[in-house]
XYZ file of C-alpha atoms in Angstrom:
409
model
C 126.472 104.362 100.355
C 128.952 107.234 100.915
C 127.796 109.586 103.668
C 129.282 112.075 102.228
C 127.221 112.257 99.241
C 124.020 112.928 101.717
C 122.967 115.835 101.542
C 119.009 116.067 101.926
C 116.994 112.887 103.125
C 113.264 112.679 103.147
C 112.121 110.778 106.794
C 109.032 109.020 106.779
C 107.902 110.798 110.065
C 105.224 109.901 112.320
C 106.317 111.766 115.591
C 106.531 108.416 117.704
C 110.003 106.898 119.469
C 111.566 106.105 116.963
C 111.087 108.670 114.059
C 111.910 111.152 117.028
C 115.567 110.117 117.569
C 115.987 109.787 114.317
C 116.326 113.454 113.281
C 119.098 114.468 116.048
C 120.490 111.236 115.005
C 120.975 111.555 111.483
C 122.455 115.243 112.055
C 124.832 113.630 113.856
C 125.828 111.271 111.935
C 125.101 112.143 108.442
C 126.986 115.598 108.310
C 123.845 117.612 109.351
C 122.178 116.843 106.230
C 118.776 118.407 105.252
C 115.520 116.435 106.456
C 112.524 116.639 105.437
C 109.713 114.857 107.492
C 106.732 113.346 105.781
C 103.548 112.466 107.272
C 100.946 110.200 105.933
C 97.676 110.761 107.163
C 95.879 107.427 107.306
C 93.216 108.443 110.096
C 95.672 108.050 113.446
C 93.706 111.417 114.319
C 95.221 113.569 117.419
C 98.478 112.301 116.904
C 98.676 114.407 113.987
C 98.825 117.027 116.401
C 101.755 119.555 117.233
C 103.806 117.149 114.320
C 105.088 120.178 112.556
C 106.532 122.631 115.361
C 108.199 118.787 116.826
C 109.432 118.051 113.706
C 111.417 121.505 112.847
C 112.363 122.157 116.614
C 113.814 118.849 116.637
C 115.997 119.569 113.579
C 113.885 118.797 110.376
C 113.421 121.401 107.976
C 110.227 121.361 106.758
C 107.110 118.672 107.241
C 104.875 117.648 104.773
C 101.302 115.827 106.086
C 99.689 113.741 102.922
C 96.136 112.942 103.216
C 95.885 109.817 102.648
C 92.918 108.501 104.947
C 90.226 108.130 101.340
C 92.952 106.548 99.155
C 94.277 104.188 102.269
C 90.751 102.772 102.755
C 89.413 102.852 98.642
C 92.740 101.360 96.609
C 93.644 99.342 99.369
C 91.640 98.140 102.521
C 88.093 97.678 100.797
C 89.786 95.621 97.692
C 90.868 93.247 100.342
C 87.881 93.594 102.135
C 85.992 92.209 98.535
C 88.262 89.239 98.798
C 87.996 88.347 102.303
C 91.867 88.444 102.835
C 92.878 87.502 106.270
C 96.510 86.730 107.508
C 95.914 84.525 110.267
C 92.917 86.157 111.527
C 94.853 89.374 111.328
C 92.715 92.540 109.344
C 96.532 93.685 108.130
C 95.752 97.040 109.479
C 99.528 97.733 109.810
C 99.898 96.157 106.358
C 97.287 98.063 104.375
C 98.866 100.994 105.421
C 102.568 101.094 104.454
C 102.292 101.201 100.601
C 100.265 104.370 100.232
C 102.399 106.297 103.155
C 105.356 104.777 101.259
C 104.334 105.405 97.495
C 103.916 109.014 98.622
C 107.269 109.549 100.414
C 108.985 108.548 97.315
C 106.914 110.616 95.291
C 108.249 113.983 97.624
C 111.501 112.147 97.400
C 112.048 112.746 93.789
C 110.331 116.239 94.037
C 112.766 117.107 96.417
C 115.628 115.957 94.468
C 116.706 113.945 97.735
C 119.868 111.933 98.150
C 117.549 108.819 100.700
C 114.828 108.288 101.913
C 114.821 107.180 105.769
C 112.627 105.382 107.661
C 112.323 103.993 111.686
C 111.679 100.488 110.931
C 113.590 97.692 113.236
C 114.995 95.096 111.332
C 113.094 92.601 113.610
C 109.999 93.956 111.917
C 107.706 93.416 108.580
C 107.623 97.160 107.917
C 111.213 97.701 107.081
C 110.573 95.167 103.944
C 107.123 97.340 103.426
C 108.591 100.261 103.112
C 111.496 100.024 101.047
C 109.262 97.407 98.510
C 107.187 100.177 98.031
C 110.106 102.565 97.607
C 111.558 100.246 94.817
C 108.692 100.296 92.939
C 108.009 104.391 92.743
C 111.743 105.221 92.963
C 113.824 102.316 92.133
C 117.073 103.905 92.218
C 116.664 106.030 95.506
C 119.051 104.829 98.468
C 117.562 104.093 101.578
C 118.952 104.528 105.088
C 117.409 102.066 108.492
C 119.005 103.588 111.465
C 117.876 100.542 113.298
C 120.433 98.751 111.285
C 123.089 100.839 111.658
C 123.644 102.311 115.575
C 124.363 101.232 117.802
C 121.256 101.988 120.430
C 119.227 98.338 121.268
C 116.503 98.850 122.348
C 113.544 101.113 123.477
C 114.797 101.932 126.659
C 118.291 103.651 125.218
C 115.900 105.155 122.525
C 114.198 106.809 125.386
C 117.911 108.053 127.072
C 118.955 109.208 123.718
C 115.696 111.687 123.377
C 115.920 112.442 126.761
C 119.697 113.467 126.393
C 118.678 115.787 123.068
C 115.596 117.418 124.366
C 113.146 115.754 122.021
C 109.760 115.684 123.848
C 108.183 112.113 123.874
C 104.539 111.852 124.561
C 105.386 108.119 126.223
C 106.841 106.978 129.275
C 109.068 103.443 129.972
C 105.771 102.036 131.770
C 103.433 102.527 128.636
C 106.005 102.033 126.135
C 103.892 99.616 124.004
C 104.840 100.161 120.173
C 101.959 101.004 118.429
C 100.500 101.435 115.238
C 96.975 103.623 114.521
C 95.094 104.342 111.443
C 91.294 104.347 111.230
C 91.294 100.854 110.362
C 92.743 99.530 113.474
C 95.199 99.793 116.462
C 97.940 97.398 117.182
C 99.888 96.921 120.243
C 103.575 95.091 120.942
C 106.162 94.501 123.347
C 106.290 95.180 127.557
C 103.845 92.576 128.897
C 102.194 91.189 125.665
C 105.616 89.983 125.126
C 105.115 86.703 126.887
C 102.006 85.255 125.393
C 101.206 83.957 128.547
C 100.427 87.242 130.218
C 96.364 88.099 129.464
C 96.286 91.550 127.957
C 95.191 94.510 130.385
C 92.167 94.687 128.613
C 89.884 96.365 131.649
C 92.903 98.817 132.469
C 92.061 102.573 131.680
C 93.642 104.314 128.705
C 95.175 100.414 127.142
C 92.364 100.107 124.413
C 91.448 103.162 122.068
C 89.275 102.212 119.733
C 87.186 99.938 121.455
C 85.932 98.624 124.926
C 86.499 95.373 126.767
C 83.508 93.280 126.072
C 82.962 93.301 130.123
C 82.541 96.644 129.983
C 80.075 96.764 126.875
C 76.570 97.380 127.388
C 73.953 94.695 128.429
C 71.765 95.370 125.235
C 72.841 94.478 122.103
C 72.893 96.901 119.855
C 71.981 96.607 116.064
C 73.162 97.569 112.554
C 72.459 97.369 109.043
C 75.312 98.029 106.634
C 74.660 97.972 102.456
C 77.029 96.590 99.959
C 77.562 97.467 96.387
C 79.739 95.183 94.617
C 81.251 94.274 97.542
C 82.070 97.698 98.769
C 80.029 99.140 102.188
C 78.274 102.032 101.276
C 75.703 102.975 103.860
C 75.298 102.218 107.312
C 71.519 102.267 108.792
C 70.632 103.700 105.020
C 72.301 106.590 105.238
C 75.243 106.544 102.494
C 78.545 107.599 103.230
C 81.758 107.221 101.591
C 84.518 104.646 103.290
C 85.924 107.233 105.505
C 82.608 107.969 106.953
C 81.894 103.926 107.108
C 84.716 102.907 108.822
C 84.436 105.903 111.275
C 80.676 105.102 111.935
C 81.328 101.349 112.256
C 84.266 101.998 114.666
C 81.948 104.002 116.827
C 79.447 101.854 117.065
C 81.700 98.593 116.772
C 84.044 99.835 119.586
C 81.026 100.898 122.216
C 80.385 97.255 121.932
C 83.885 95.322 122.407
C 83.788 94.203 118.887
C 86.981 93.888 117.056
C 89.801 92.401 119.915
C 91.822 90.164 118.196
C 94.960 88.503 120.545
C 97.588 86.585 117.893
C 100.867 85.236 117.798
C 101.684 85.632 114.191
C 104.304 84.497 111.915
C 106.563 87.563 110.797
C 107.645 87.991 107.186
C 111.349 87.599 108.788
C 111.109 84.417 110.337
C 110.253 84.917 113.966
C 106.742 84.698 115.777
C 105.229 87.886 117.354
C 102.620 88.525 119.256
C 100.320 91.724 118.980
C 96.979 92.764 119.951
C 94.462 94.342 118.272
C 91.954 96.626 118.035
C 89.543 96.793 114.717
C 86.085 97.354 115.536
C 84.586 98.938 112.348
C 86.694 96.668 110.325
C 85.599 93.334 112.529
C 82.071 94.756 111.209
C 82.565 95.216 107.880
C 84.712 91.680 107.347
C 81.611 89.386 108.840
C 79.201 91.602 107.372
C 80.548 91.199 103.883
C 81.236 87.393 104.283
C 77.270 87.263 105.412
C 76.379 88.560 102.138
C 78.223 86.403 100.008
C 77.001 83.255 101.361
C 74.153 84.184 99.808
C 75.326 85.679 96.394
C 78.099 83.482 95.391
C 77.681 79.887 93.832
C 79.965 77.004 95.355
C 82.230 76.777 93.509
C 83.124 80.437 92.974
C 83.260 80.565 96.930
C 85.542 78.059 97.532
C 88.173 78.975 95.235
C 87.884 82.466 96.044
C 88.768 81.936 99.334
C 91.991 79.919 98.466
C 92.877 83.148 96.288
C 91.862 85.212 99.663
C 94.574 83.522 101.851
C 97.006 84.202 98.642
C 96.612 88.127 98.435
C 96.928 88.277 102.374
C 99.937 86.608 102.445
C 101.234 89.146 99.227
C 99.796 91.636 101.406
C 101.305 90.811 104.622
C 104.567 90.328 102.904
C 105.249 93.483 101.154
C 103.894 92.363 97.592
C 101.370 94.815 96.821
C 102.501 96.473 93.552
C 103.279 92.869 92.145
C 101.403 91.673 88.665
C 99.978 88.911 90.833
C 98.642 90.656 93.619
C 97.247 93.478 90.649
C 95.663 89.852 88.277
C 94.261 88.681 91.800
C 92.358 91.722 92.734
C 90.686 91.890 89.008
C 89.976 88.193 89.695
C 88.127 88.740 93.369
C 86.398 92.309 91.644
C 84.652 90.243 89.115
C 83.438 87.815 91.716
C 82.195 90.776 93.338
C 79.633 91.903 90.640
C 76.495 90.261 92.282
C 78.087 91.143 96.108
C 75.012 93.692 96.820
C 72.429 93.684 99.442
C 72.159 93.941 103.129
C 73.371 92.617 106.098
C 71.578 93.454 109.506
C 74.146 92.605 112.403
C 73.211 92.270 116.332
C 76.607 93.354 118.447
C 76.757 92.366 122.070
C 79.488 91.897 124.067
C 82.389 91.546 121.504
C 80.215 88.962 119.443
C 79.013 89.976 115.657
C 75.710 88.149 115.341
C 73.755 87.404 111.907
C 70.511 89.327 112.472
C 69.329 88.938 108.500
C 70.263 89.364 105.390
C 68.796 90.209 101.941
C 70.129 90.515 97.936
C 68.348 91.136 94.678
C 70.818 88.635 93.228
C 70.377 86.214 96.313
C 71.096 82.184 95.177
C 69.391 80.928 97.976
C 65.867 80.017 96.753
C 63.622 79.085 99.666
C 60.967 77.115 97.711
C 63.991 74.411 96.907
C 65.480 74.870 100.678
C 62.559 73.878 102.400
C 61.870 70.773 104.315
C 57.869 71.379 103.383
C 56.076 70.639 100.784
C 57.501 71.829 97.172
C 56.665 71.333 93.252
C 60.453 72.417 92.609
C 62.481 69.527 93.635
C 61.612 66.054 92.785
C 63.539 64.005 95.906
C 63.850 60.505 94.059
C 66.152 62.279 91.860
C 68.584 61.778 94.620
C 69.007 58.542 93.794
C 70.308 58.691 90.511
C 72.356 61.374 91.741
C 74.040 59.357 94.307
C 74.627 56.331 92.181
C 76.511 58.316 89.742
C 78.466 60.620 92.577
C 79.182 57.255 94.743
C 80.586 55.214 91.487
C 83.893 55.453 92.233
C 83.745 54.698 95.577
C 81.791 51.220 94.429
C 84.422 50.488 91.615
C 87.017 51.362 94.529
C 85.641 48.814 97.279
C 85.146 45.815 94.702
C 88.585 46.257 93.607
C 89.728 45.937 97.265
C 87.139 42.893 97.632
C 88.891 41.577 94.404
C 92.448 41.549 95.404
C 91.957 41.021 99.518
C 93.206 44.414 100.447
C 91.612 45.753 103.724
């Protein structure tokens, strides 16, 4: 890439360490060129705030802020939702994320007529791959510039100097430099103490968690809710309907007064390396057991179990930057077809961090109750079993006589 050929850049912006240095950086070093911050709104609430007057007093021309928070949660976090897709217990908060904030930066990016796009990504991290994925498939041609991989700062600490020594205002200090990530699906939290995963996370410390409480600190009484499914998708909470923005904020209000959704991983980075990161989805916690309640009742066997080996698929694709992929797009119409009977309710007790069944109910329900029962029936004839079992356990016989046969233990 010739610098000299940069001329305007669009900076995915979010006002935190890194995007921050970036501007007086890249008028440094990139012959002043034109920025342009953009700002996807995916629910990270007040710090939205003040973006615009940082962004142009710290050398950006102009800032666009996308709303994003209804597409975010509808095209991409409830699809996985419908297939259960966890990556190692993770909700891929951070994950979920990237490709809309990403498909719309390139979108201004070729409005703009812009020579890059930039973004703060380390290249220890998953997002760098996220982002420019995402990129390649809405702007294939557009050059992209990492300052993490090219200067020659190393760390967060030297980020901090070089803001300090260009007057860009920072809203953190070196004692609560965590580097976080906030939508309204979740929080995460890296580096400083959670760096050695044998330090316990300052869970009961003031101001550490956002978005929910430490379950010492929850109430005594449990506290209940009922959330409705349509095909899979929530769509009311306590029978009131909402749409997912006003799900997932009800569910993190409720989830969060009650120390659900804590979640302390060491997970295995796209790039090789392990990582360890806390945290914090209580409405999504919620909605995840809630929706795997319901299916145990509304899916057959068979359906079940190999829709959960398609599950850990997509959140691998997910996890690792595949999103706008022909598999990723042929699993999701696979998991929404399995989803057609996913309706009902699930009523939840939360106490303490814990997610307790408290009932559920379908109008497409498989479980029958007259066959289920240990009493009486005139549904299920039990010396059926027998024929059953000779015919399941046939190989096994076959297998042990041939064993008998031959004298093999």
């Amino acid at each position: 890439m010739n610098k000299e050929n940069i001329k305007k850049v669009v900076l995915a912006y979010s006002g935190g360490l890194d995007t921050s240095v970036i501007i007086p950086w890249l008028k440094e070093n990139y012959n002043g060129c034109e920025i342009i911050a953009v700002s996807g709104n995916v629910g990270q609430g007040d710090e939205l705030e003040g973006l615009e007057e940082k962004a142009i007093k710290t050398g950006a021309s102009k800032l666009y802020v996308v709303d994003l928070t209804k597409e975010f949660l509808d095209d991409y976090v409830f699809p996985c939702v419908q297939a259960g897709a966890l990556y190692e217990g993770y909700m891929l908060g951070t994950a979920f994320a990237r490709p809309p904030i990403a498909k719309a930066i390139a979108e201004i990016a070729l409005k703009e007529h812009a020579d890059a796009v930039v973004h703060g990504c380390t290249g220890k991290g998953n997002d760098q791959v996220r982002f420019e994925l995402a990129i390649k498939a809405f702007a294939p041609d557009m050059p992209v510039i990492a300052p993490w991989r090219e200067w020659e700062i190393k760390g967060r600490d030297e980020e901090i100097d070089y803001a300090e020594a260009h007057n860009v205002p920072l809203k953190i200090s070196r004692e609560t430099n965590y580097s976080k990530d906030k939508n309204i699906w979740h929080l995460s939290h890296e580096g400083l103490d959670l760096e050695d995963p044998a330090n316990e996370p300052l869970y009961n410390k003031p101001g550490f968690l956002e978005m929910t409480v430490s379950p010492e600190l929850a109430p005594d009484k449990p506290t209940y809710v009922t959330v409705h499914f349509e095909k899979g998708i929530p769509t009311a909470v306590d029978g009131v309907e909402m749409d997912s923005v006003g799900i997932v904020t009800k569910l993190n209000e409720v989830g969060g007064a009650n120390g659900i959704g804590l979640l302390d991983i060491v997970e295995n980075r796209l790039v090789g390396m392990k990582c360890r990161g806390i945290y914090e989805t209580p409405g999504g916690a919620i909605i995840y057991k809630a929706h795997e309640i319901l299916e145990s009742i509304c899916l057959d066997k068979e359906t079940a179990h190999y829709k959960s080996l398609v599950a850990q698929k997509l959140a691998e694709l997910v996890y690792g930057a595949q999103w706008f992929t022909p598999l990723t797009e042929a699993i999701l119409a696979f998991v929404k077809k399995t989803q057609e009977t996913v309706t009902g309710d699930v009523k939840l007790k939360l106490y303490k961090g814990n997610i307790i069944n408290a009932g559920v109910t379908s109008p497409y329900s498989l479980y029958d109750h007259e066959i289920a029962t240990f009493d009486e029936d005139d549904v299920y004839d039990q010396a059926h079993s027998a024929g059953f079992i000779n015919l399941y356990g046939l190989p096994t016989k076959v297998y042990s006589k041939m064993k008998a046969k031959n004298n093999l233990k």
